[in-house]
Structures are given as C-alpha cells and as structure tokens.
PDB file of N, CA and C in Angstrom:
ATOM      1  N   UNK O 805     -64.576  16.929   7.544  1.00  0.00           N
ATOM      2  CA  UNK O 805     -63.781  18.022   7.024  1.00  0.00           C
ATOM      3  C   UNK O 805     -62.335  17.859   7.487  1.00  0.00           C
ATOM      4  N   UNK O 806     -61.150  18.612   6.469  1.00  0.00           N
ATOM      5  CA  UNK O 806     -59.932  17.944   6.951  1.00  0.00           C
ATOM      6  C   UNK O 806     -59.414  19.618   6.768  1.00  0.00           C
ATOM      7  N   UNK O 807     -58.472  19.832   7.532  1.00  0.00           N
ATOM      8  CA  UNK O 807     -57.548  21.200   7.940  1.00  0.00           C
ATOM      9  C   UNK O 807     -56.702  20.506   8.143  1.00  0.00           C
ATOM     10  N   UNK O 808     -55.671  22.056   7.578  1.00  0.00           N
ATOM     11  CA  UNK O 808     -54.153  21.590   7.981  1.00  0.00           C
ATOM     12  C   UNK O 808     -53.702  22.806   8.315  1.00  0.00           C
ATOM     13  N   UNK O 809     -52.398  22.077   8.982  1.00  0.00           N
ATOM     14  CA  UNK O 809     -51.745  23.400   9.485  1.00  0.00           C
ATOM     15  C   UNK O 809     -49.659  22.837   8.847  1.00  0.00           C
ATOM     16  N   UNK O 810     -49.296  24.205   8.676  1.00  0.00           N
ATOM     17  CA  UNK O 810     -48.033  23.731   8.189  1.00  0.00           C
ATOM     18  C   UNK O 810     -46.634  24.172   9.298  1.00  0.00           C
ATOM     19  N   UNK O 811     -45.435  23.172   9.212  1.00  0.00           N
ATOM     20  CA  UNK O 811     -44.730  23.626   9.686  1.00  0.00           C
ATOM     21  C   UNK O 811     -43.323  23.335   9.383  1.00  0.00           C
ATOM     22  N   UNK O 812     -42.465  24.859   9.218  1.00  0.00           N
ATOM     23  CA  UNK O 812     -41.282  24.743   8.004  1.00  0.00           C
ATOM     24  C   UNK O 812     -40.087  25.561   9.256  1.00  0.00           C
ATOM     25  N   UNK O 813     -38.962  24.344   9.361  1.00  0.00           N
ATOM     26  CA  UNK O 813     -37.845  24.835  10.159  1.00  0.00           C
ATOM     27  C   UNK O 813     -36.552  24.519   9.702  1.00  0.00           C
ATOM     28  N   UNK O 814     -35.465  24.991   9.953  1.00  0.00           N
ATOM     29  CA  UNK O 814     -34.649  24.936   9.147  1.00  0.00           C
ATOM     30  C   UNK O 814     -33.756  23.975  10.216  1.00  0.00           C
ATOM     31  N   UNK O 815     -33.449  22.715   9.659  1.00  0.00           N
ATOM     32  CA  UNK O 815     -32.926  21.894  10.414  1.00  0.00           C
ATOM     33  C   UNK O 815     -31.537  21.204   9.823  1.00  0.00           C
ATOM     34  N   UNK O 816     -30.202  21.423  10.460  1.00  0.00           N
ATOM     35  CA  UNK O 816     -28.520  20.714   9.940  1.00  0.00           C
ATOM     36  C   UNK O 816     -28.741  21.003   8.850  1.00  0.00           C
ATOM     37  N   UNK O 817     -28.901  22.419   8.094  1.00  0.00           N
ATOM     38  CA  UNK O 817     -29.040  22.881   6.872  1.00  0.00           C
ATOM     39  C   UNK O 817     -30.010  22.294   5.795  1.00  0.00           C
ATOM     40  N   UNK O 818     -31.052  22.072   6.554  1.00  0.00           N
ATOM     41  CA  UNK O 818     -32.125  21.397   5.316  1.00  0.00           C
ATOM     42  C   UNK O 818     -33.381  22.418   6.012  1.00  0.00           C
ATOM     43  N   UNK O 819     -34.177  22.756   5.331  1.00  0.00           N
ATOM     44  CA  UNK O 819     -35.546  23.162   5.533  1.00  0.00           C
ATOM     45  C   UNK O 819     -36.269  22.443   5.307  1.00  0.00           C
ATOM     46  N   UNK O 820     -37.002  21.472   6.636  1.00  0.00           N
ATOM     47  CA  UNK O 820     -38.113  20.714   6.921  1.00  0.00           C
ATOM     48  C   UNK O 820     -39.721  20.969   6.798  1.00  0.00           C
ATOM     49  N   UNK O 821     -40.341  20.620   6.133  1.00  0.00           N
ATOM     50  CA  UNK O 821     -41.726  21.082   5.602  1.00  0.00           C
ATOM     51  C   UNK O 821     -42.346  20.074   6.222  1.00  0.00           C
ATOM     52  N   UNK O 822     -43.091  20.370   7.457  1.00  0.00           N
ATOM     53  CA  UNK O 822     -44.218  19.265   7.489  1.00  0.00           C
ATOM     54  C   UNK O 822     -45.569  19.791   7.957  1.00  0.00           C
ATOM     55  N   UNK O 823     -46.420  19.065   6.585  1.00  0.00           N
ATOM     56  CA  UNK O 823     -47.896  19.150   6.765  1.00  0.00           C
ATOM     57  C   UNK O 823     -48.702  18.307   7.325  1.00  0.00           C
ATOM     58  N   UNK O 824     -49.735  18.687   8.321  1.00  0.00           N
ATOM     59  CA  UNK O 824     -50.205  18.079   9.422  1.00  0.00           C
ATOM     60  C   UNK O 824     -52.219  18.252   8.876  1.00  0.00           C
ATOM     61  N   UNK O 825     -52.624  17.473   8.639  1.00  0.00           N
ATOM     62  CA  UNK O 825     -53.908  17.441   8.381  1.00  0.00           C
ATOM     63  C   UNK O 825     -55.093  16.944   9.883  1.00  0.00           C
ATOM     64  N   UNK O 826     -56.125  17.327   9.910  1.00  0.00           N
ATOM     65  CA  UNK O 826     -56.621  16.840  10.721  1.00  0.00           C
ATOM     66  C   UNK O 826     -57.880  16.329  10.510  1.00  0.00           C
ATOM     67  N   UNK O 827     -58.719  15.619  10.892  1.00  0.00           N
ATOM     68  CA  UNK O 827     -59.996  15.183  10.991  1.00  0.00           C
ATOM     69  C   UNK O 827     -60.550  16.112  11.859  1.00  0.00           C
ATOM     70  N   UNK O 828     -61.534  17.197  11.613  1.00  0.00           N
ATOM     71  CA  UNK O 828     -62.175  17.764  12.250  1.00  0.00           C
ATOM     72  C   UNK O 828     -63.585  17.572  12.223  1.00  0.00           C
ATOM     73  N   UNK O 829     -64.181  16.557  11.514  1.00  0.00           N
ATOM     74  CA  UNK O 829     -65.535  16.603  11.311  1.00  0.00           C
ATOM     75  C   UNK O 829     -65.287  14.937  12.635  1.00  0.00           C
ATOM     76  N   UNK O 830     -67.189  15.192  12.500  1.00  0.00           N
ATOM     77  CA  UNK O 830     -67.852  14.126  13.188  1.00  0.00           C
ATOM     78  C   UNK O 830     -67.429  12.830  13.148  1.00  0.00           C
ATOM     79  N   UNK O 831     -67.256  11.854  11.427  1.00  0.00           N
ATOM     80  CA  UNK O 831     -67.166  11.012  11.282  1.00  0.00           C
ATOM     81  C   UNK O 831     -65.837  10.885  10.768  1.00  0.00           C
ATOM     82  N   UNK O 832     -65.782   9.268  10.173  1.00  0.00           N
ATOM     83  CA  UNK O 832     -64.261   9.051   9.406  1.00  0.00           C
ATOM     84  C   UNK O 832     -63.787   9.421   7.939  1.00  0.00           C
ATOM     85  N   UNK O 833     -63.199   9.641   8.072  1.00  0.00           N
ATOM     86  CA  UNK O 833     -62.386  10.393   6.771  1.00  0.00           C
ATOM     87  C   UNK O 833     -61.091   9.577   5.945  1.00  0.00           C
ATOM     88  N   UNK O 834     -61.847   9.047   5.011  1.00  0.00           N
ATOM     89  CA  UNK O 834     -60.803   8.323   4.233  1.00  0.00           C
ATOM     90  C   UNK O 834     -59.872   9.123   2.949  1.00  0.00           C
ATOM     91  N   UNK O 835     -59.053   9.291   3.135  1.00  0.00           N
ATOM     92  CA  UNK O 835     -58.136  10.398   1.490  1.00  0.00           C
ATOM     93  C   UNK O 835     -57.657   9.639   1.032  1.00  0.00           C
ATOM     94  N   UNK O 836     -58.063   9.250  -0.496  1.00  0.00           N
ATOM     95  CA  UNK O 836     -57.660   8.565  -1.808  1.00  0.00           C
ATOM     96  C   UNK O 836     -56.753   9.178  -2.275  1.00  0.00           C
ATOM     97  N   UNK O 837     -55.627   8.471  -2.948  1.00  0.00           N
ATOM     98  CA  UNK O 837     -54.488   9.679  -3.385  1.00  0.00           C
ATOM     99  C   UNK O 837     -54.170   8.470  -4.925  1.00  0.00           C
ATOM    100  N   UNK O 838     -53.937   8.799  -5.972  1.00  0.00           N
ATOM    101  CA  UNK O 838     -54.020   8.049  -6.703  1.00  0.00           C
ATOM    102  C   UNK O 838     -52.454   7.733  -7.630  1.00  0.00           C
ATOM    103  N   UNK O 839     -51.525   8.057  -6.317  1.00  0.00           N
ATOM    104  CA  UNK O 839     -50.144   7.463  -6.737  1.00  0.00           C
ATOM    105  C   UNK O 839     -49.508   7.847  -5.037  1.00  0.00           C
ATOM    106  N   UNK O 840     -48.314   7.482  -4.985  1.00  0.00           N
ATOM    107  CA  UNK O 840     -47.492   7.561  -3.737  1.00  0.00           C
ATOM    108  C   UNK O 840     -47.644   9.057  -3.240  1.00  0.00           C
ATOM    109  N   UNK O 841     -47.030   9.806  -4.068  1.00  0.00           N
ATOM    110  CA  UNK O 841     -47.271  11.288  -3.255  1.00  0.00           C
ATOM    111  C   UNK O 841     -48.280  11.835  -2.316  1.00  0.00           C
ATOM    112  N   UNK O 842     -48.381  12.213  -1.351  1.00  0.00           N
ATOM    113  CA  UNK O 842     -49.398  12.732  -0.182  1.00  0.00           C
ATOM    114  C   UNK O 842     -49.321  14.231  -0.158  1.00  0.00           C
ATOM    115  N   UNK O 843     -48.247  14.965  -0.107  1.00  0.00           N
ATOM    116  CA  UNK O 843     -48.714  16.125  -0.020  1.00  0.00           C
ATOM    117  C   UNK O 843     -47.231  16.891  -0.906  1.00  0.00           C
ATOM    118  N   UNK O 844     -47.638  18.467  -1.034  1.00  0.00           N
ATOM    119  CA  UNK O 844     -46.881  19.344  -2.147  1.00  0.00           C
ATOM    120  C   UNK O 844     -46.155  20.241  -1.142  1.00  0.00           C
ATOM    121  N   UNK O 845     -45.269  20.705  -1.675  1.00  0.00           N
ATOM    122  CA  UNK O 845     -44.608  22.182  -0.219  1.00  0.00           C
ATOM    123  C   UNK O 845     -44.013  22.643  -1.321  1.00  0.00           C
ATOM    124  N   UNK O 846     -44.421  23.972  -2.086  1.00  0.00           N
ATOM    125  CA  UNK O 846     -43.491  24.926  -2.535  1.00  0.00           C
ATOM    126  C   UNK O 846     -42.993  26.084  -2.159  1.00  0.00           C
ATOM    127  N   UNK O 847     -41.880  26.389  -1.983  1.00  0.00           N
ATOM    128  CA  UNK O 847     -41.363  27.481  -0.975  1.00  0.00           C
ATOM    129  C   UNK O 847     -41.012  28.648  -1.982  1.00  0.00           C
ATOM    130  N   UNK O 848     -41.688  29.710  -1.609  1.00  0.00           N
ATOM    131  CA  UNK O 848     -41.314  31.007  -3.072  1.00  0.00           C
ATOM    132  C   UNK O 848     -40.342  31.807  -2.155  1.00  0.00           C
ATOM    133  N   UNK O 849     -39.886  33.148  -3.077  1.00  0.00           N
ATOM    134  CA  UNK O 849     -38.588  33.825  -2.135  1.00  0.00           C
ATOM    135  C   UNK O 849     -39.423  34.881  -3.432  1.00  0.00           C
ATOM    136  N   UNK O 850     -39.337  36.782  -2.881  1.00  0.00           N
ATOM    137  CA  UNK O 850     -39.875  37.359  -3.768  1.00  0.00           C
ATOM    138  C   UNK O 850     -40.726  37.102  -4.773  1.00  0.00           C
ATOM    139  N   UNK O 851     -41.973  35.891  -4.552  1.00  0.00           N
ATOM    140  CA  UNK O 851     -43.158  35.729  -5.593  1.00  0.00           C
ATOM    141  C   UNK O 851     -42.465  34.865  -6.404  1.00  0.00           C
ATOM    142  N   UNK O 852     -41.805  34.125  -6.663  1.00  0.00           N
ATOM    143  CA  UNK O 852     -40.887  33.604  -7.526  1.00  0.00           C
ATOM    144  C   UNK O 852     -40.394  31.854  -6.646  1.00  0.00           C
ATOM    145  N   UNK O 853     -41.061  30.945  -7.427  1.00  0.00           N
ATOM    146  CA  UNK O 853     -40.717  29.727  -6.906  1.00  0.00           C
ATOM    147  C   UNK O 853     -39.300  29.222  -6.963  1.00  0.00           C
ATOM    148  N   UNK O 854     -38.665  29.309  -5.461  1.00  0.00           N
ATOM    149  CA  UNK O 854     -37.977  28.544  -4.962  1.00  0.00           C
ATOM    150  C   UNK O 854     -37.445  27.104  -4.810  1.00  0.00           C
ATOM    151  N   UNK O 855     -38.395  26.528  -4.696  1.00  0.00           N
ATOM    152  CA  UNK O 855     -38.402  24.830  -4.496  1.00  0.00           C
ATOM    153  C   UNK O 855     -39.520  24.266  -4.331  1.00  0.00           C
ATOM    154  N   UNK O 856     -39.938  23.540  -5.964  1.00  0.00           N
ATOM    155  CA  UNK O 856     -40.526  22.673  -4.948  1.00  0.00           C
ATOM    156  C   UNK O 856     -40.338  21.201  -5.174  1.00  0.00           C
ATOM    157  N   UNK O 857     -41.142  20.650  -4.162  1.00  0.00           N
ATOM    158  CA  UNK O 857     -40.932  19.408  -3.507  1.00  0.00           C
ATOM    159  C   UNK O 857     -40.807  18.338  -4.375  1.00  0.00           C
ATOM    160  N   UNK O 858     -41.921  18.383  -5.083  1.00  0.00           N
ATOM    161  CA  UNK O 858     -42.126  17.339  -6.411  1.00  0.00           C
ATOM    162  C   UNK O 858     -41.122  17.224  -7.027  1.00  0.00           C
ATOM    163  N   UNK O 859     -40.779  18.652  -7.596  1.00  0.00           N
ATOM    164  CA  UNK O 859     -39.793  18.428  -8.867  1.00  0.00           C
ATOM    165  C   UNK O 859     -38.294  17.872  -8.717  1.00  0.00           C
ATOM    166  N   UNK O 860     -38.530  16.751  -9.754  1.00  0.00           N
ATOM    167  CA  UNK O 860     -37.361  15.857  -9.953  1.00  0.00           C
ATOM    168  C   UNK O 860     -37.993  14.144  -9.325  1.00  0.00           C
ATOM    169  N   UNK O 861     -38.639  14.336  -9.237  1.00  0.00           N
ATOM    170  CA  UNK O 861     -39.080  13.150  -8.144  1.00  0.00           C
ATOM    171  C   UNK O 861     -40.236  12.452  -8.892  1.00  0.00           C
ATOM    172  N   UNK O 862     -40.165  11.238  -9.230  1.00  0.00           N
ATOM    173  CA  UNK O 862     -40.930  10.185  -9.507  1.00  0.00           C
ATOM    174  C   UNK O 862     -41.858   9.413  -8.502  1.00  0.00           C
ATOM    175  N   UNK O 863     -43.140   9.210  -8.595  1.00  0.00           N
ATOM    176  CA  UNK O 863     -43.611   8.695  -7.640  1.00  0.00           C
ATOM    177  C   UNK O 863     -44.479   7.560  -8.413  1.00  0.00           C
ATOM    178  N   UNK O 864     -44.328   6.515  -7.449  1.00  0.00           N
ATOM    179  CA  UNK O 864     -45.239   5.142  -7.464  1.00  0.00           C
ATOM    180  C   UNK O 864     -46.365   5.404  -8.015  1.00  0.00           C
ATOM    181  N   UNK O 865     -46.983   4.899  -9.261  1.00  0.00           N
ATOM    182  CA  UNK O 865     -48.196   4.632  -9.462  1.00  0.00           C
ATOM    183  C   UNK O 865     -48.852   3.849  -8.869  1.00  0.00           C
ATOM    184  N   UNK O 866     -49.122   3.584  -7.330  1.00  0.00           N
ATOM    185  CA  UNK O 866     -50.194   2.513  -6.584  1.00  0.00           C
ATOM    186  C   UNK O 866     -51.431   3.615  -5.832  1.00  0.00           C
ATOM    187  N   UNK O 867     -52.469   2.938  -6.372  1.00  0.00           N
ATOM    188  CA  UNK O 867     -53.692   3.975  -5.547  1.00  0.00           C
ATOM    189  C   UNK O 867     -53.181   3.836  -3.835  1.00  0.00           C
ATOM    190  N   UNK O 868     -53.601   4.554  -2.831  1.00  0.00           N
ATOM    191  CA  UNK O 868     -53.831   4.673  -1.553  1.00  0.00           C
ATOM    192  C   UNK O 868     -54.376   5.196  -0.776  1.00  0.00           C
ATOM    193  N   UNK O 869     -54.515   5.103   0.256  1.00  0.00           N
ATOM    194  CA  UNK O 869     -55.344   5.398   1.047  1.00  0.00           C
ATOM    195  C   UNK O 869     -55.028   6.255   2.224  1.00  0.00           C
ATOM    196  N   UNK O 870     -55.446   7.227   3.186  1.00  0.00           N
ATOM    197  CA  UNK O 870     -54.790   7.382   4.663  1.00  0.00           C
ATOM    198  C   UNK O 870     -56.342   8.050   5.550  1.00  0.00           C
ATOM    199  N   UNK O 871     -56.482   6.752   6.201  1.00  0.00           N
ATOM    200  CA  UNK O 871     -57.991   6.953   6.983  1.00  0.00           C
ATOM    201  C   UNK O 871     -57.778   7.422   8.336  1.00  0.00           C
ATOM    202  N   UNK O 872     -58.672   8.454   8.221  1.00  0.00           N
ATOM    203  CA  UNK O 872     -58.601   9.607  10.103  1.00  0.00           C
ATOM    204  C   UNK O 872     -59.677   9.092  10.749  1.00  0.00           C
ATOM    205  N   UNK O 873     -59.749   9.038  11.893  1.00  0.00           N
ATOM    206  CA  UNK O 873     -60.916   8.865  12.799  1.00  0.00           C
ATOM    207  C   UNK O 873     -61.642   9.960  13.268  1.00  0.00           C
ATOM    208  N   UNK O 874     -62.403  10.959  13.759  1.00  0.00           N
ATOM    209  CA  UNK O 874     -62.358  12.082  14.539  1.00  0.00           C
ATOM    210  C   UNK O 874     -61.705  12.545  15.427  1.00  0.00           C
ATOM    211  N   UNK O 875     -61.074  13.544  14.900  1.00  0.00           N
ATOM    212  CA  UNK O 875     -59.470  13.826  15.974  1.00  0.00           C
ATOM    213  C   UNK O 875     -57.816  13.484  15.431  1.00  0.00           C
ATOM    214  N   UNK O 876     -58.270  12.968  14.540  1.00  0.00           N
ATOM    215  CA  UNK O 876     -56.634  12.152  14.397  1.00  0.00           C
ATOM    216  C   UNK O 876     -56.099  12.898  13.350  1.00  0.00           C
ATOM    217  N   UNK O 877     -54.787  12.929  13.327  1.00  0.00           N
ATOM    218  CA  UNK O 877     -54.062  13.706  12.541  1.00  0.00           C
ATOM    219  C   UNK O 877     -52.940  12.595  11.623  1.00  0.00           C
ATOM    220  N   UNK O 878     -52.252  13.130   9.953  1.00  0.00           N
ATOM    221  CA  UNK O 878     -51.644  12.441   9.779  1.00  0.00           C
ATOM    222  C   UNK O 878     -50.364  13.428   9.259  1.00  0.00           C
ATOM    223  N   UNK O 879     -49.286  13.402   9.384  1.00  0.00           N
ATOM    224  CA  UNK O 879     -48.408  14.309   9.194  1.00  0.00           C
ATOM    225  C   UNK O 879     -47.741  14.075   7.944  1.00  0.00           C
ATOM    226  N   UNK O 880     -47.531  14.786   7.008  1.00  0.00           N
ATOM    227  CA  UNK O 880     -46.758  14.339   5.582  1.00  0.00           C
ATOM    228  C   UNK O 880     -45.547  15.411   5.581  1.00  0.00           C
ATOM    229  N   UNK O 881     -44.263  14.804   5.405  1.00  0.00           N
ATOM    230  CA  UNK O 881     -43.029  15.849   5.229  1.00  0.00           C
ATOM    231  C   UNK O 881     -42.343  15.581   4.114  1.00  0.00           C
ATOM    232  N   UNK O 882     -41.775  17.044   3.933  1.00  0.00           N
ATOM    233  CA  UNK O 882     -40.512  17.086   2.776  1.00  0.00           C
ATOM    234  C   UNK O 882     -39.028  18.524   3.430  1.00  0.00           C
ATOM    235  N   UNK O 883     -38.089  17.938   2.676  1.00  0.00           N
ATOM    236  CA  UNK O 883     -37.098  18.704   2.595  1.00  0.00           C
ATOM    237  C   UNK O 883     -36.485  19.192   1.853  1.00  0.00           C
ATOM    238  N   UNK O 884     -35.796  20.551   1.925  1.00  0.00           N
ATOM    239  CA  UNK O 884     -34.890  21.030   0.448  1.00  0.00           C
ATOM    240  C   UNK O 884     -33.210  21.191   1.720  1.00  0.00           C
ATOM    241  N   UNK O 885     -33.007  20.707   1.099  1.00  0.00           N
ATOM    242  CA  UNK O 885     -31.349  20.690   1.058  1.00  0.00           C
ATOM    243  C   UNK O 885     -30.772  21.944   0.490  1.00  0.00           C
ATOM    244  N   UNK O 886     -30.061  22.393   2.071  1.00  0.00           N
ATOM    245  CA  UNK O 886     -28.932  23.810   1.655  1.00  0.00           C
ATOM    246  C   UNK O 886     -29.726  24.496   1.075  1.00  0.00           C
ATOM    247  N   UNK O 887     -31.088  24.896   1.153  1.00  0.00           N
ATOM    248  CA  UNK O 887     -31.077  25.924   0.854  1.00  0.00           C
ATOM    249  C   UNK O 887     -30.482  27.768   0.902  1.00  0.00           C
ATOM    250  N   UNK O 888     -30.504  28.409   0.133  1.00  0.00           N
ATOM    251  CA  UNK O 888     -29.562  29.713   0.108  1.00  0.00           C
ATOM    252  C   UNK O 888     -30.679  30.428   1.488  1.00  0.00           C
ATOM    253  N   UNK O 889     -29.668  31.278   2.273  1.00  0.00           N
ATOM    254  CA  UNK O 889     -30.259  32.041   3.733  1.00  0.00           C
ATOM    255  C   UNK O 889     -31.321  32.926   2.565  1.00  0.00           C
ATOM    256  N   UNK O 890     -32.212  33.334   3.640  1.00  0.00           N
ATOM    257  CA  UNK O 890     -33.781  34.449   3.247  1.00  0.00           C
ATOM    258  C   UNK O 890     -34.339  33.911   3.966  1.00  0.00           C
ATOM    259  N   UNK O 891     -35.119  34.963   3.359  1.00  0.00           N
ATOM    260  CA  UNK O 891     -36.908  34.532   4.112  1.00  0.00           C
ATOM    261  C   UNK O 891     -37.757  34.177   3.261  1.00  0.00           C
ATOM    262  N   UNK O 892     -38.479  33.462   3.629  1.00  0.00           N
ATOM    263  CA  UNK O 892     -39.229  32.416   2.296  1.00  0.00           C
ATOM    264  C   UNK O 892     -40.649  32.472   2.581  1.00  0.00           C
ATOM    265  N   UNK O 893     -41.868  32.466   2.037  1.00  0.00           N
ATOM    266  CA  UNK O 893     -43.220  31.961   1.957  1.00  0.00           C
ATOM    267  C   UNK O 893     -43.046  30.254   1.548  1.00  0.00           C
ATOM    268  N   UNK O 894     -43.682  29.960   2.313  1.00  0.00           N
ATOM    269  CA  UNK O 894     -43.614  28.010   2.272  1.00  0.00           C
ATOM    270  C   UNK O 894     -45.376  28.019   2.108  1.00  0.00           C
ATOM    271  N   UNK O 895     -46.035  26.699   1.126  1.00  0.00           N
ATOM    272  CA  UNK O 895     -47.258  26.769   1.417  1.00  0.00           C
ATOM    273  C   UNK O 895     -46.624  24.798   0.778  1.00  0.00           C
ATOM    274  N   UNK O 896     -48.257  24.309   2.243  1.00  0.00           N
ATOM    275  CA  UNK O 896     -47.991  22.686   1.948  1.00  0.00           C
ATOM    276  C   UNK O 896     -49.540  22.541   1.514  1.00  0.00           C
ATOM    277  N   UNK O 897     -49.221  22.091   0.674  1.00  0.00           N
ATOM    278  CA  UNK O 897     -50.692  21.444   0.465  1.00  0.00           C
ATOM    279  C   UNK O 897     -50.949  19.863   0.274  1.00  0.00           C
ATOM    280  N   UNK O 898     -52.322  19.108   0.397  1.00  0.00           N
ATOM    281  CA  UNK O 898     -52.659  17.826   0.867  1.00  0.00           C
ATOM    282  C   UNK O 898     -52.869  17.942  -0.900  1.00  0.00           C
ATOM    283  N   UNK O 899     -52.336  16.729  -1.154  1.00  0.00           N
ATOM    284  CA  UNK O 899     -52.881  16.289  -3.061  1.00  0.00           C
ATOM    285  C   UNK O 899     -53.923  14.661  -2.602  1.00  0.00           C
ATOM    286  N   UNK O 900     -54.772  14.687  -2.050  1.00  0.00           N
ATOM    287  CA  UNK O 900     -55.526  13.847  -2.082  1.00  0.00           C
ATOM    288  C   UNK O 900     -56.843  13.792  -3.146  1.00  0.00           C
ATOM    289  N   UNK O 901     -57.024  12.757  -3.979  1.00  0.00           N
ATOM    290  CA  UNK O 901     -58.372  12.930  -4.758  1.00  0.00           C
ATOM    291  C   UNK O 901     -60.113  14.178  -4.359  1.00  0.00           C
ATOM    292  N   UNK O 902     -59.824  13.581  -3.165  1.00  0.00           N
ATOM    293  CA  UNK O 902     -61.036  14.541  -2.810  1.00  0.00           C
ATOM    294  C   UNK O 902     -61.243  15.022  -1.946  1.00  0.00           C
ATOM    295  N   UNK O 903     -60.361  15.662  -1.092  1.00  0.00           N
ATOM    296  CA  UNK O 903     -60.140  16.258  -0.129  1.00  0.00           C
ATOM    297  C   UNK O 903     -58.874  17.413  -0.284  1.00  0.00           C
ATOM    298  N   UNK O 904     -59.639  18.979  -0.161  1.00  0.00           N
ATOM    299  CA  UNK O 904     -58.713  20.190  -0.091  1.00  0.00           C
ATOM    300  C   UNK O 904     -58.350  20.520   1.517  1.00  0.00           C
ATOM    301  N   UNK O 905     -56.930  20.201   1.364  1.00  0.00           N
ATOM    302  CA  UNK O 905     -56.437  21.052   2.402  1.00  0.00           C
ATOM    303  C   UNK O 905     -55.138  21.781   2.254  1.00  0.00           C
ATOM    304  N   UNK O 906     -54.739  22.753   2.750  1.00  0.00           N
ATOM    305  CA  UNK O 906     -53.362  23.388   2.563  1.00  0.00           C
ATOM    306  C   UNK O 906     -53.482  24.486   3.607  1.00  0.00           C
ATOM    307  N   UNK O 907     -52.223  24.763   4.190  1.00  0.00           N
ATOM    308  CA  UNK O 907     -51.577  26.222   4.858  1.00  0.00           C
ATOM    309  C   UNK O 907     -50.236  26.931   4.599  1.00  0.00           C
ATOM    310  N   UNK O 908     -50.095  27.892   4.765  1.00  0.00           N
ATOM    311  CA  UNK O 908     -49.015  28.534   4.473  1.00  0.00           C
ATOM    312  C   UNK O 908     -47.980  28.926   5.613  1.00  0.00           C
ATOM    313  N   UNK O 909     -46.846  29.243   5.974  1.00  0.00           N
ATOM    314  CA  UNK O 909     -46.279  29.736   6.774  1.00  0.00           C
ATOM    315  C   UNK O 909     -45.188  30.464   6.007  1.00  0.00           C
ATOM    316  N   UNK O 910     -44.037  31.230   6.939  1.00  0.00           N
ATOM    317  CA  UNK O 910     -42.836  31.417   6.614  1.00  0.00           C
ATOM    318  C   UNK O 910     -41.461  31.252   6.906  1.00  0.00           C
ATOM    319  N   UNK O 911     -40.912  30.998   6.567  1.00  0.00           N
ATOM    320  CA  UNK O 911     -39.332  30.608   7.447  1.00  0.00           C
ATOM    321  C   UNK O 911     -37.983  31.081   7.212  1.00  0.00           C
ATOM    322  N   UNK O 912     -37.502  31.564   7.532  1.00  0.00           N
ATOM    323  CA  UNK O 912     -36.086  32.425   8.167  1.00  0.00           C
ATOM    324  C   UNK O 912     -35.010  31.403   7.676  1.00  0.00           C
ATOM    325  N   UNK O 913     -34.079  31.513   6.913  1.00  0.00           N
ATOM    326  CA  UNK O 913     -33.040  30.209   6.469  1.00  0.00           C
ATOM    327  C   UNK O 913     -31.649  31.410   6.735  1.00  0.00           C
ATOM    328  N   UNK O 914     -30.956  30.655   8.029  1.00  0.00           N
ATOM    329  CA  UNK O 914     -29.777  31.330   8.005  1.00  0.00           C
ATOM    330  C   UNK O 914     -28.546  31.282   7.596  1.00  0.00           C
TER     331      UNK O 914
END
C-alpha cells in the first residue's frame, strides 16, 4: 500500500508542492506511470482552480517505473511562479497506473 503526504511552501516567490509517497505495506512496490509525469498538484483559491501543475506542459511519452522497498519514500515536486498572496487549498496527487495516492494541505502566499 502507498500513502502520501503533501507539502506546499512558499519559497523566493514560488510555491513549492512536494508530494511524498510511501511504501507502507510489507512487500515491494513497483508504480508504472505510462509517460514522464509522476505526480499532479492543483492549487484552488475559493473552490475555483488556481494552478495547475500540468497545464501547459508536455510530457515524454516513455513508460516508467519508481520501485519502493518497505519503508522507502519517493518525493515528486512542482512549482507555480509568483503566485498572487491568499490562502490556497493545494491537493498533490500520485498519477501512477495502479496505484492511488494523494493529500491535501493549505498554504498562506504572502
């Protein structure tokens, strides 16, 4: 089983999104992803999407892979640039073939 936990800070005017997955089960855990992209972060402001990560962005058509052991974690990040100050709902989610994971947080942009 794979969990994640998310974490969104506002860093030299960029808001940093990084999603952290973990191997929590017994055995190994391989996530198929069936182009470059690893994980999604859309940040809403009043219910209403803000940014997200994907859009505008082309990604590699090569299958891949990212294999956990029990215990091991793999971290996937994104950023939005200058975003406008608020307070935001951020949610990251894992886009792997067969494996659901995602969390949500919120973050303060000053």
């Amino acid at each position: 089983m794979v969990t994640a936990t998310l974490a969104a800070t506002e860093t030299d005017g960029t808001l940093v999104c990084e999603l952290t997955v973990e191997n929590d089960g017994d055995g190994p855990v391989s996530l198929q992803f069936s182009d470059t992209q690893r994980a999604e972060f859309v940040v809403e402001r009043d219910g209403e999407t803000a940014w997200r990560w994907s859009d505008g962005r082309m990604f590699g058509q090569a299958l891949g892979s990212v294999d956990l052991a029990p215990g091991e974690t793999a971290t996937f990040e994104g950023g939005w640039d200058d975003p406008p100050a608020g307070d935001y709902h951020v949610r990251g989610e894992l886009v792997a073939n067969d494996a659901d994971a995602d969390a949500t947080t919120t973050a303060t942009v000053s």
